[in-house]
Short mmCIF file of C-alpha atoms and ligand atoms in Angstrom, two decimals:
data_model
loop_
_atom_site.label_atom_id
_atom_site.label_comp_id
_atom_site.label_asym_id
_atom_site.label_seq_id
_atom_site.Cartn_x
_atom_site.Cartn_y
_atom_site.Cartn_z
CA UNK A 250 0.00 0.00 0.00
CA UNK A 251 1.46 3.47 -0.36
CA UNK A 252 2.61 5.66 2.06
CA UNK A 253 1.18 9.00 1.06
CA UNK A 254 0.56 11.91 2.80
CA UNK A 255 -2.60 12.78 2.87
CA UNK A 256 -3.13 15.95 0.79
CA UNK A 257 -5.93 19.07 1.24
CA UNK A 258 -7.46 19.47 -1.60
CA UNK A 259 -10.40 21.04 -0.51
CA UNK A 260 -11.49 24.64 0.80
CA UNK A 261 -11.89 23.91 4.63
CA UNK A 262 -15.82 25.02 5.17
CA UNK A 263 -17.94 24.70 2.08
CA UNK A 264 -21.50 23.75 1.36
CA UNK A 265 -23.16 20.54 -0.05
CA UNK A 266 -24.03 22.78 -3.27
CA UNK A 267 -20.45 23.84 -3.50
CA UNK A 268 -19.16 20.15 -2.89
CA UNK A 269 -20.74 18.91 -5.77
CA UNK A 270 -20.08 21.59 -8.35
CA UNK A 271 -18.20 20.22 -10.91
CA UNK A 272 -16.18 23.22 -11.90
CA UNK A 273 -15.58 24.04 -8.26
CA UNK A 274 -14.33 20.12 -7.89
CA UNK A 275 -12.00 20.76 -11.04
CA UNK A 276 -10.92 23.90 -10.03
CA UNK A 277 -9.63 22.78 -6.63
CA UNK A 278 -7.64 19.93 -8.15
CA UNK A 279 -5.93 21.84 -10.83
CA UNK A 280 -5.19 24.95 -8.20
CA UNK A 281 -3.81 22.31 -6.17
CA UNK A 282 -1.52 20.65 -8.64
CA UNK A 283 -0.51 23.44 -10.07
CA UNK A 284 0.60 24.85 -6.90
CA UNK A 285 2.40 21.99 -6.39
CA UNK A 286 3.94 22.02 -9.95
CA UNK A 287 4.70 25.58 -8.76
CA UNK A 288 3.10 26.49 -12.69
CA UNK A 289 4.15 29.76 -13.99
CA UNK A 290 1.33 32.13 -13.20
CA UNK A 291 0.35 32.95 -17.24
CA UNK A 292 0.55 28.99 -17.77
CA UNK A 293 -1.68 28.86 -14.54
CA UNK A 294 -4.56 31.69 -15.69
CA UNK A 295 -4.18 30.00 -19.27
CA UNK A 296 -4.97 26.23 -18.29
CA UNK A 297 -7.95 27.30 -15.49
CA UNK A 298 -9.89 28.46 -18.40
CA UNK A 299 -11.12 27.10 -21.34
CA UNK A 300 -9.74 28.81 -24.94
CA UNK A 301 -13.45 29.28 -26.55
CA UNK A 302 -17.22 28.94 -25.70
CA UNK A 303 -19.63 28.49 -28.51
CA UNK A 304 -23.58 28.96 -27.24
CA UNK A 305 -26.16 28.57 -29.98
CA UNK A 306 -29.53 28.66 -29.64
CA UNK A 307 -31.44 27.14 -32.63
CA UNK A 308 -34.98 25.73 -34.26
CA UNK A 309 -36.22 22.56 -34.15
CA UNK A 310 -39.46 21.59 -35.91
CA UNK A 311 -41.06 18.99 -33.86
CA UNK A 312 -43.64 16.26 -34.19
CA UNK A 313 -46.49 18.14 -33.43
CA UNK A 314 -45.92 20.80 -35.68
CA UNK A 315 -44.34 23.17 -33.44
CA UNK A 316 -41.32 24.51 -33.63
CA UNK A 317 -39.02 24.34 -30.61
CA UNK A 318 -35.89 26.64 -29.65
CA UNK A 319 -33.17 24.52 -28.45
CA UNK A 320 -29.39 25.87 -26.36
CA UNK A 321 -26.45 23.97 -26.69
CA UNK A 322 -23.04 24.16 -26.52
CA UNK A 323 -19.37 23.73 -27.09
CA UNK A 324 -16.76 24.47 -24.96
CA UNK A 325 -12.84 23.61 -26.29
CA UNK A 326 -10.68 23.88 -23.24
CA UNK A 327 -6.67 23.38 -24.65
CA UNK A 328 -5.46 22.70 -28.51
CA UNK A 329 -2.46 22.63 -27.07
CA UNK A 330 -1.38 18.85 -27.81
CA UNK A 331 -3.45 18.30 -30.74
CA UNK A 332 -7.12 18.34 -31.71
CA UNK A 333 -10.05 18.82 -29.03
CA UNK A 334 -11.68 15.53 -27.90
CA UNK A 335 -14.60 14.85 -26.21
CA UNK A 336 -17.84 13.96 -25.96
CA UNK A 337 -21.76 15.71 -26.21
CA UNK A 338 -24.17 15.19 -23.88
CA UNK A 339 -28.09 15.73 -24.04
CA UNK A 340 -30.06 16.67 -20.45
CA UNK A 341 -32.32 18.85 -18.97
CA UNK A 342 -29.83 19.78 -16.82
CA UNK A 343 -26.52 20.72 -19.01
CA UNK A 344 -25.29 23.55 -18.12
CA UNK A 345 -22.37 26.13 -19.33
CA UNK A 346 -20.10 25.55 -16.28
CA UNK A 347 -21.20 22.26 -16.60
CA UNK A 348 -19.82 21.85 -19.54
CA UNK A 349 -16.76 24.04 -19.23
CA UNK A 350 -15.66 21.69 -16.58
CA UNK A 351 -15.51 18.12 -18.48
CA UNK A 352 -13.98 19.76 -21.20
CA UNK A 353 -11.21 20.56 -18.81
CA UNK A 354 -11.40 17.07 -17.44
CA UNK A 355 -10.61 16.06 -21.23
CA UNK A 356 -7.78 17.70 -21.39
CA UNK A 357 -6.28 16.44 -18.56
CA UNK A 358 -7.32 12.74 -19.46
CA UNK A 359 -5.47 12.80 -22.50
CA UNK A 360 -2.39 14.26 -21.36
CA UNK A 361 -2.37 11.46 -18.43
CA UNK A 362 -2.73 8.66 -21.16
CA UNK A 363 -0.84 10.73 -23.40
CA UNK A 364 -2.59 10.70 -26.91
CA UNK A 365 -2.36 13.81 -29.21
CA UNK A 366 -5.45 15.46 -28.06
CA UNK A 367 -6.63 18.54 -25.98
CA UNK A 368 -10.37 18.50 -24.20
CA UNK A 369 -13.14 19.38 -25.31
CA UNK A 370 -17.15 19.26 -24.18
CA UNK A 371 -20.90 19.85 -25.71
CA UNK A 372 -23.74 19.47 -24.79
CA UNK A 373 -27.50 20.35 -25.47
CA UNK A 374 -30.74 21.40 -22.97
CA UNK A 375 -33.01 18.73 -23.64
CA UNK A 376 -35.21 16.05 -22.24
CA UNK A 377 -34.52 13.12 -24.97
CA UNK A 378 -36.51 10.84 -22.66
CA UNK A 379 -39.64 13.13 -23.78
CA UNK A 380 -38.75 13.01 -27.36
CA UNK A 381 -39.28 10.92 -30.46
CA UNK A 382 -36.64 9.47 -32.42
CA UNK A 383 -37.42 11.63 -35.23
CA UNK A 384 -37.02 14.99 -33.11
CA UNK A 385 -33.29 13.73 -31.66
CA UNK A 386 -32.39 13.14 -34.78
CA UNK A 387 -33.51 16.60 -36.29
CA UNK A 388 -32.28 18.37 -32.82
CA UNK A 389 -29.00 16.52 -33.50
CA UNK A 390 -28.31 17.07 -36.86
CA UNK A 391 -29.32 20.94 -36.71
CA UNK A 392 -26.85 21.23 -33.66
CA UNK A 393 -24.34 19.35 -35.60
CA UNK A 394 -24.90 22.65 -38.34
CA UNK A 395 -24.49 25.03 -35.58
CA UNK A 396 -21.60 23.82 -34.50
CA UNK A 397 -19.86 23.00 -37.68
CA UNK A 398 -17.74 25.52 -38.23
CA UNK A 399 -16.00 24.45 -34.58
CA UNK A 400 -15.71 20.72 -35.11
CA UNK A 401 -13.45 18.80 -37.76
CA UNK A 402 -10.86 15.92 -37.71
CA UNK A 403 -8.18 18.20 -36.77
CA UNK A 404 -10.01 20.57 -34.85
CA UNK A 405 -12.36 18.97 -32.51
CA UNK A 406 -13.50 15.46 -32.61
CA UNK A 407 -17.05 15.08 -30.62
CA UNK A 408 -18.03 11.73 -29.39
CA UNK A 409 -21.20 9.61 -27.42
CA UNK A 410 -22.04 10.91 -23.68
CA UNK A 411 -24.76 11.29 -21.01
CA UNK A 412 -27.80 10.15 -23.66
CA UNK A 413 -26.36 10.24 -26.59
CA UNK A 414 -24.74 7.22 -28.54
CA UNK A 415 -23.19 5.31 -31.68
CA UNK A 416 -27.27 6.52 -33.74
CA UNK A 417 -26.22 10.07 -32.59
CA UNK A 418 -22.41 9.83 -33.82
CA UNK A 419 -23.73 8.35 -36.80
CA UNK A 420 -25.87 11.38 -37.57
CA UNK A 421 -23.41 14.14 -36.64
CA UNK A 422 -20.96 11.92 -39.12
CA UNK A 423 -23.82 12.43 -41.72
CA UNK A 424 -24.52 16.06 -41.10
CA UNK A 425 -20.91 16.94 -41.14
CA UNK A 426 -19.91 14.99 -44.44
CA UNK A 427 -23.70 16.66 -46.30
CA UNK A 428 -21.55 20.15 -45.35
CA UNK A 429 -18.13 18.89 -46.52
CA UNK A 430 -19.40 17.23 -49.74
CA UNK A 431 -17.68 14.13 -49.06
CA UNK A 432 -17.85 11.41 -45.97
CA UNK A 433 -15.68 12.36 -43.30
CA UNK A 434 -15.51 9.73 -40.58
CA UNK A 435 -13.20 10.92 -38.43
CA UNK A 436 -15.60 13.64 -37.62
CA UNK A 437 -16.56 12.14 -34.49
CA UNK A 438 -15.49 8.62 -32.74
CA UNK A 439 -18.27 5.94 -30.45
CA UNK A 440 -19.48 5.41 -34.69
CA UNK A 441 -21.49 2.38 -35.35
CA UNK A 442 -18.79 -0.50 -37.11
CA UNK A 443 -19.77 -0.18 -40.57
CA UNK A 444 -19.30 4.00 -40.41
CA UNK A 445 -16.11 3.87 -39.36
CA UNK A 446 -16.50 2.95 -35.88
CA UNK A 447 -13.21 1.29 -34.20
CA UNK A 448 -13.62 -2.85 -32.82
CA UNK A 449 -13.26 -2.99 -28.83
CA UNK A 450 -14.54 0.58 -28.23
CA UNK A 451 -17.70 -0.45 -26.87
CA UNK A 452 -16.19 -2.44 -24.06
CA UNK A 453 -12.97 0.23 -24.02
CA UNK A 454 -13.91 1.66 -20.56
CA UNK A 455 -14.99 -1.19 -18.48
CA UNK A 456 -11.66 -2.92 -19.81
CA UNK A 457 -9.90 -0.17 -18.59
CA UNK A 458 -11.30 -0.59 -15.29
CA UNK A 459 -10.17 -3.47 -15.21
CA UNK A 460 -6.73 -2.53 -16.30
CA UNK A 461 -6.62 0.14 -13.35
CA UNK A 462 -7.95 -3.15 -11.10
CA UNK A 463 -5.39 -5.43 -11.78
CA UNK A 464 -2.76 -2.94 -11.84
CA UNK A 465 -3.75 -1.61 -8.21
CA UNK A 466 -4.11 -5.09 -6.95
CA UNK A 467 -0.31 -5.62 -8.02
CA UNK A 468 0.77 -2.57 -6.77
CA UNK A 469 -0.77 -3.10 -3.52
CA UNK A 470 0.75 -6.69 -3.88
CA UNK A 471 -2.55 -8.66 -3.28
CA UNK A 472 -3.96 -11.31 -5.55
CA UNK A 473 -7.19 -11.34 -8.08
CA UNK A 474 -8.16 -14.22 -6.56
CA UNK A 475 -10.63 -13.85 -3.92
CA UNK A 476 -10.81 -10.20 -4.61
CA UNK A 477 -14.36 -8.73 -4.18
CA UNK A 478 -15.51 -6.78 -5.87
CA UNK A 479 -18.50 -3.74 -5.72
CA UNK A 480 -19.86 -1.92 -8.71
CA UNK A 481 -22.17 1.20 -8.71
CA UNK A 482 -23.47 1.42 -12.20
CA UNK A 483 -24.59 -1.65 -14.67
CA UNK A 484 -24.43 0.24 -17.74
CA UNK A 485 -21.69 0.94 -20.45
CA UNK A 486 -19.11 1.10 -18.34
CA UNK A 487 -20.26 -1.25 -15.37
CA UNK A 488 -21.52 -4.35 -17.25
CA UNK A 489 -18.40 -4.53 -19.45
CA UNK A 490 -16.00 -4.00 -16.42
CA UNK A 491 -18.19 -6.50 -14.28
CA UNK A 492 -18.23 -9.12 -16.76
CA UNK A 493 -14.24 -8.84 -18.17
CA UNK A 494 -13.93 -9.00 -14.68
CA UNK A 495 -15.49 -12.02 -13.57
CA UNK A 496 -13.84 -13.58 -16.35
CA UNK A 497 -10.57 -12.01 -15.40
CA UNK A 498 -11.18 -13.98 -12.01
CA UNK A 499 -12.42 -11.45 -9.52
CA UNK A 500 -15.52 -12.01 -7.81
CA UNK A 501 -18.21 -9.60 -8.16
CA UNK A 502 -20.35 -9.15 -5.31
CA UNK A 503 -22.41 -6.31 -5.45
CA UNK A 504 -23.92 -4.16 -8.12
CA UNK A 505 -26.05 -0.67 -7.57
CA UNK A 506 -28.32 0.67 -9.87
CA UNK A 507 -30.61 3.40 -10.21
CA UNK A 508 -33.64 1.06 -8.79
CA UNK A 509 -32.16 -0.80 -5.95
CA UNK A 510 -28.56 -3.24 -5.73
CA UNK A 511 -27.46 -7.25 -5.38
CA UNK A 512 -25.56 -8.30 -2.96
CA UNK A 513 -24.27 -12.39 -3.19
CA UNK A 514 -21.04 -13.14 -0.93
CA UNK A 515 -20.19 -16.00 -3.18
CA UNK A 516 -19.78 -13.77 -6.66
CA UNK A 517 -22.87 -12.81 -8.93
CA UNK A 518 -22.99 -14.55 -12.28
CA UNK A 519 -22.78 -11.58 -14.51
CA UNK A 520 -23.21 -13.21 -18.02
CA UNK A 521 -26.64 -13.91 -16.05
CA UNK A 522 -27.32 -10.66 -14.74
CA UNK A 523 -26.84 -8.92 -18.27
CA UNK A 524 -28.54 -11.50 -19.76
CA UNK A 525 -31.89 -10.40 -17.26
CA UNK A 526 -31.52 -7.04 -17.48
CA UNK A 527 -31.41 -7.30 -21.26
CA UNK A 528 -34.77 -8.99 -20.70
CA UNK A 529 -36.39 -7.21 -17.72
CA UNK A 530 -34.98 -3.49 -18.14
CA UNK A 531 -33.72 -3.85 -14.19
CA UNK A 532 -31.31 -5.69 -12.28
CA UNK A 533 -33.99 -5.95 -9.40
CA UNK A 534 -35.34 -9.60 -9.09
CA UNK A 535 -32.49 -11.35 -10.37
CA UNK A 536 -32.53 -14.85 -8.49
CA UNK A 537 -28.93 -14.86 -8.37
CA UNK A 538 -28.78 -12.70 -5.72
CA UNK A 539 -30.49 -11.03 -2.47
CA UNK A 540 -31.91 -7.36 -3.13
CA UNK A 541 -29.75 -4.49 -1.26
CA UNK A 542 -30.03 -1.19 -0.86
CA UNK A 543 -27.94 0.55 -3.32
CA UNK A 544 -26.69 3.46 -1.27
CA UNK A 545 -25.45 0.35 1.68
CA UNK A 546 -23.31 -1.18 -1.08
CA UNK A 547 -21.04 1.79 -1.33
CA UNK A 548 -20.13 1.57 2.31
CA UNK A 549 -20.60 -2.43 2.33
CA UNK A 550 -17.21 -4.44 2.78
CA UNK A 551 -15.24 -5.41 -0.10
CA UNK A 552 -11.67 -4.77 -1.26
CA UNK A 553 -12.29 -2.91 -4.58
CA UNK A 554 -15.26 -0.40 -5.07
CA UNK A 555 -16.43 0.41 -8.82
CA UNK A 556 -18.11 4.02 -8.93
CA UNK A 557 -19.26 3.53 -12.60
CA UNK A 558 -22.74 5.32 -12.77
CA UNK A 559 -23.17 9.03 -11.90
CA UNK A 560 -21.07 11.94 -10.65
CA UNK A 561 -21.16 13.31 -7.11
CA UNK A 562 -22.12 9.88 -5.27
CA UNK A 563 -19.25 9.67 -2.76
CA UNK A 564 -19.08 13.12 -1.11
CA UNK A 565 -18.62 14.20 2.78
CA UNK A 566 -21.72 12.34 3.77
CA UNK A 567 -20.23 8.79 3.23
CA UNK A 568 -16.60 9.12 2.31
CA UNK A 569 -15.89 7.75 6.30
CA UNK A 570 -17.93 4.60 5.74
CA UNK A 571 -16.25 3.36 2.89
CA UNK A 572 -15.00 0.08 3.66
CA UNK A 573 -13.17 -0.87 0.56
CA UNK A 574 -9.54 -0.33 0.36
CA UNK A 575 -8.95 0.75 -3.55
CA UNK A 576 -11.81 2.90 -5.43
CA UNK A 577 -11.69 2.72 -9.12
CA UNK A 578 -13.05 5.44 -11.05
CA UNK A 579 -15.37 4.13 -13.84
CA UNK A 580 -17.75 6.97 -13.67
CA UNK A 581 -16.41 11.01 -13.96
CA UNK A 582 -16.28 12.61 -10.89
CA UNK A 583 -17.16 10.21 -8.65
CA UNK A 584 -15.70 11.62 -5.72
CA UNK A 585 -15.99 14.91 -4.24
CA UNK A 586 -12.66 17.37 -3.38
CA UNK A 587 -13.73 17.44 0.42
CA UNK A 588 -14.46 13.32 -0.16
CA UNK A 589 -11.29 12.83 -0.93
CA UNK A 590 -9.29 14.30 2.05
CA UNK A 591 -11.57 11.79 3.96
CA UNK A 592 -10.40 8.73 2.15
CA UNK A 593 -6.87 9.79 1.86
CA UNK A 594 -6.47 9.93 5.76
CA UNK A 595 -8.15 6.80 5.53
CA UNK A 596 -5.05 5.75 3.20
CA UNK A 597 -7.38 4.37 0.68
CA UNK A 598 -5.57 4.11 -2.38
CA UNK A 599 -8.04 5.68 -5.61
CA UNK A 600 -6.89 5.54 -8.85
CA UNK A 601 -8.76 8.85 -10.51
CA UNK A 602 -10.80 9.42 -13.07
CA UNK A 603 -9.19 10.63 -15.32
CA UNK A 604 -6.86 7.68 -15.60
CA UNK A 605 -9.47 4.92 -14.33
CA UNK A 606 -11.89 5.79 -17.16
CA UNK A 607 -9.37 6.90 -20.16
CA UNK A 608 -10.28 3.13 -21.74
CA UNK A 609 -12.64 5.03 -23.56
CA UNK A 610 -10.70 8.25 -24.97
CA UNK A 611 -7.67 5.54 -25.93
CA UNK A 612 -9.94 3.44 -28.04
CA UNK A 613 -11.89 6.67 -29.75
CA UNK A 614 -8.11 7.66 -30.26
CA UNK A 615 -7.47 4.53 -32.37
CA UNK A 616 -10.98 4.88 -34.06
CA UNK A 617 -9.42 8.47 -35.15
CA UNK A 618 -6.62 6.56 -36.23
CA UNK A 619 -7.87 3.88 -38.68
CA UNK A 620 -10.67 6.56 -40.25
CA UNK A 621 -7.87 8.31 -41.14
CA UNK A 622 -5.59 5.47 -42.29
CA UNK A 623 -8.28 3.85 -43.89
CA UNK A 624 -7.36 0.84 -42.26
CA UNK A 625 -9.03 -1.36 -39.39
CA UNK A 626 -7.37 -2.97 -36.93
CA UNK A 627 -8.68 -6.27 -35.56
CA UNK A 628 -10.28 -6.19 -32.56
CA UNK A 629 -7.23 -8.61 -30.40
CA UNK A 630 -5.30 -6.00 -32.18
CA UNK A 631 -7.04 -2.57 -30.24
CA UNK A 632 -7.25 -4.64 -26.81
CA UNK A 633 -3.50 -5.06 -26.79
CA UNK A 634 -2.54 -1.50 -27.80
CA UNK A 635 -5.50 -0.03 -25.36
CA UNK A 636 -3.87 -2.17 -22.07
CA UNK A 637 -0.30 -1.39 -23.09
CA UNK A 638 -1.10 2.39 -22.93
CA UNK A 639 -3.09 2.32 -19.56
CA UNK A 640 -1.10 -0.01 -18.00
CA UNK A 641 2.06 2.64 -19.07
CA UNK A 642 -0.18 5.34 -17.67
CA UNK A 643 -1.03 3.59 -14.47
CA UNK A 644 3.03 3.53 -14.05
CA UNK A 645 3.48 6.81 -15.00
CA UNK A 646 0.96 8.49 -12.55
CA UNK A 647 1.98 5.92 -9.52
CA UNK A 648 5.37 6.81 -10.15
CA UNK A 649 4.82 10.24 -10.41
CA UNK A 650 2.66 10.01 -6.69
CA UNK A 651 5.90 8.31 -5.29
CA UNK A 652 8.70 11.02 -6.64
CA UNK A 653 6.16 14.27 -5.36
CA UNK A 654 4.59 12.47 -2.56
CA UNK A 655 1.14 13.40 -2.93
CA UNK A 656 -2.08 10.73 -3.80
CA UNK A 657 -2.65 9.21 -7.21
CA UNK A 658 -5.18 11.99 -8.00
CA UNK A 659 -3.21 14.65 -7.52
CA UNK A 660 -0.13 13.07 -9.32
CA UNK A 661 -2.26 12.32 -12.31
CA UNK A 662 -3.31 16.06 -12.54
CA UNK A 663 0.02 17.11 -11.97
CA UNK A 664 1.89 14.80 -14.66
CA UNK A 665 -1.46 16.09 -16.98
CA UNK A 666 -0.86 19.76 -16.17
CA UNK A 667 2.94 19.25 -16.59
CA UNK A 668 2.68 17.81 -19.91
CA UNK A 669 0.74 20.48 -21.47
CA UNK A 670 2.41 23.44 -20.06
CA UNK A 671 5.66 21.49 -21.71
CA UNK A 672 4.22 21.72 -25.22
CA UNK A 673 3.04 25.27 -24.57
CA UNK A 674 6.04 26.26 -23.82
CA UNK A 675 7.87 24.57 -26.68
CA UNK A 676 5.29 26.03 -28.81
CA UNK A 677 5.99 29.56 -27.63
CA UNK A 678 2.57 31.75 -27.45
CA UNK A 679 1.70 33.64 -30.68
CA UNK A 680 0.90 36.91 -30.26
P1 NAD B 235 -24.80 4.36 -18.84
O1 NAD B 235 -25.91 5.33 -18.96
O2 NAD B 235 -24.63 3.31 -19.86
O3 NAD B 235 -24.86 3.61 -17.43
C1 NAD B 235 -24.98 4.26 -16.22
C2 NAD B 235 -25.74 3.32 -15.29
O4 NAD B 235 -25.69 3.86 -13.97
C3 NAD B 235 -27.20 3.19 -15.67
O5 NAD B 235 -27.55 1.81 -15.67
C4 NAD B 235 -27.95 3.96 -14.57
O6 NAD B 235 -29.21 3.39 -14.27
C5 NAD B 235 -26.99 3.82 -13.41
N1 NAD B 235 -27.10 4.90 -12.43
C6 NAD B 235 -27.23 6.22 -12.68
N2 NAD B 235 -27.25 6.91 -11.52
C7 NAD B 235 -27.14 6.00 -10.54
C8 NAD B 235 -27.09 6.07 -9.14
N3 NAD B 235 -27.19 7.25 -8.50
N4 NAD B 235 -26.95 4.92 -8.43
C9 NAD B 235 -26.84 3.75 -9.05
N5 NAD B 235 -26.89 3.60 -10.38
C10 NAD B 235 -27.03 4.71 -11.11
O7 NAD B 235 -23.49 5.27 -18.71
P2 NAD B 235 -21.98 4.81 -18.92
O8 NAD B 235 -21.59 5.08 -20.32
O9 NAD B 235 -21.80 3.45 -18.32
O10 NAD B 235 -21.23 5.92 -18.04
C11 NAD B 235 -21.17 5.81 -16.63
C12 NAD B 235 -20.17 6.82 -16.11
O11 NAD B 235 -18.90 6.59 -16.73
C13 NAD B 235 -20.50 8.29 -16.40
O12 NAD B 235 -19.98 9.08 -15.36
C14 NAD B 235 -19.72 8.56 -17.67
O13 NAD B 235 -19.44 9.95 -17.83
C15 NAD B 235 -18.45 7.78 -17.38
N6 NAD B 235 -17.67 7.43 -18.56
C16 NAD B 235 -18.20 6.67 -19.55
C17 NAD B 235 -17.43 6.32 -20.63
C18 NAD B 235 -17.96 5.43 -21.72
O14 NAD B 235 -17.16 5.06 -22.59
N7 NAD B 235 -19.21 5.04 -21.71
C19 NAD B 235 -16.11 6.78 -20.74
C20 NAD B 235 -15.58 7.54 -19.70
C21 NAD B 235 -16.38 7.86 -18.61
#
């Protein structure tokens, strides 16, 4: 286990509201490791804020006959390393600052995996739940027109997020190449296969996961073997890492969702489990295991926690019942700033985020990759490339934690920040 020192990250008196803001929650990290980095105060005001903000508000004819005014956005945080990445998400909720903060969060994911991209972030106001399939797909495709002039292979390459998906990407793919006059794949990544969509994305993230799982488990020095496991999600990201991962020889023993959680001390069968959700539309009911509340499983004993479903769920309120003693980051921002002082007295060792999670910006990477090439890589071929570069990341930021003595989060914002205030600086700024 490592011998940190447990790091403030977080503004000592704060509210709930404040806790779980996620530009406040960025904004404390990078301040932090940039202090640390002891950054060059223009690098510093540079990298807090995002290099452009596109808002548009625009028409939507709907089902009904009326025609609806939509607000979206794109925010492109750093260029610096190549082009923007990252994906577009559809809610009631989105929000500007919203918005502004994942797109930093991008940026600092791909410098800690360290593919050629800076971060980027859209998203649109919308209820897609309340919507027909017709209306997303006019919503998207005029908000792919809007934005148009922002995106391109070389300048910003969208992909799937909160509600949107490989139909969307297909669509913004479309809209993009009707503009261009030609098809342009590499447009956007998270594609359907036969548009230029990359083998092993779909299952990129949860094999991550697993990735950051194995390699904590060997850096802690304990075996897979008898390792239980916790997972707080059982979509994209949580099925795919629960299953790999029962495969892999860990043994699964909770899962929380939305509606309720499992709990089976002996391992759930998860080939089952997807297999009844698939049918059912809920985990609850599964006779493979006993129902549990889903908040109890985050504080429930186990030696490897999976946050893979939502933002914001381990915060001040539980961080000093967690019993597990590694927390893997499936989901974004999992963890609150103030959340993680509490675990990091408690020595629990995290790996972040933005490194836990990356499975997903590595493979869209290599989906950039063969639309441009032309070429497709086998899928054996993408699963070897995709755990050589996280397991080299995992190193790096571990590594990195050691040489500065501060907690894998921090390091992994600090080796993130360092790298792109490197290429700035090589660069030069134009003026
Ligand atoms: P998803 O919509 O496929 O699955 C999320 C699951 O979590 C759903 O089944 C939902 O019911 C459940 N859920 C939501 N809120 C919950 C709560 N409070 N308690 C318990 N369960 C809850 O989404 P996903 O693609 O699996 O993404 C999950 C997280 O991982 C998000 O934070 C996302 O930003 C992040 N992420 C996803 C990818 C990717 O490639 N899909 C990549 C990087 C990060």
């Amino acid at each position: 286990m490592s011998t940190v020192t447990p790091v403030t990250v977080a503004p000592q008196a704060i509210t709930l509201d404040q806790e779980i803001n996620p530009w406040e929650a960025q904004s404390a990290r990078f301040d932090f490791a940039a202090r640390k980095l002891d950054l060059d105060e223009g690098l510093w005001k540079l990298l807090r804020s995002p290099s452009r903000e596109l808002i548009v508000h625009f028409p939507v004819p709907m089902d009904d006959g009326r025609i609806e005014l939509f607000t979206g956005f794109r925010v492109q945080h750093s260029i610096a390393r190549g082009p923007c990445k990252g994906g577009i998400r559809y809610s009631p909720e989105v929000t500007l600052e919203e918005v502004r903060a994942l797109a930093s969060w991008m940026t600092w994911k791909c410098a800690v995996v360290n593919i050629p991209f800076g971060g980027a972030k859209g998203g649109v106001i919308c209820d897609p739940k309340k919507m027909s399939q017709g209306e997303i797909e006019r919503m998207t495709r005029r908000y792919t027109s809007e934005i148009s002039d922002f995106i391109g292979p070389e300048k910003d390459v969208p992909a799937p997020d909160m509600n949107t998906n490989e139909q969307t990407m297909a669509w913004i793919m479309d809209t993009y190449s009707m503009h261009a006059r030609r098809t342009v794949t590499s447009v956007v990544t998270g594609k359907p296969l036969n548009v230029g969509g990359s083998r092993g994305r779909i299952e990129a993230t949860g094999r991550g996961v697993m990735v950051a799982c194995d390699e904590s488990l060997r850096y802690v020095g304990k075996p897979i073997e008898g390792c239980r496991v916790i997972i707080q999600g059982f979509g994209n990201v949580g099925s795919n890492a629960a299953r790999l991962m029962m495969e892999h020889g860990y043994t699964i023993v909770g899962i929380a969702e939305m509606e309720g959680g499992l709990y089976n001390s002996a391992g759930i069968d998860v080939h089952q489990l997807i297999e009844y959700k698939y049918r059912n539309n809920s985990v609850l009911g599964f006779p493979g295991a006993d129902p549990s509340p889903a908040d109890e499983l985050l504080i429930t004993d186990c030696d490897i926690l999976i946050p893979a479903a939502t933002e914001n769920v381990i915060t001040s309120r539980n961080a000093e019942k967690i019993k597990a003693r590694i927390i893997v980051e499936g989901a974004n921002g999992p963890t609150t700033a103030v959340a993680d002082e509490i675990l990091s007295e408690k020595r629990v060792f995290i790996v972040p985020d933005i490194l836990a999670n990356a499975g997903g910006v590595t493979a869209s990477y290599f989906e950039w990759v063969q639309d441009r090439q032309g070429y497709f890589w086998k899928e054996a071929v993408v699963n070897e490339q995709l755990e050589t570069i996280l397991r080299d990341s995992f190193d790096d930021v571990v590594r990195y934690a050691e040489a500065h003595n501060v907690n894998n989060r921090i390091a992994a914002y600090m080796l993130a920040i360092d790298r792109v205030a490197f290429t700035i600086r090589q660069r030069g700024i134009y003026a």
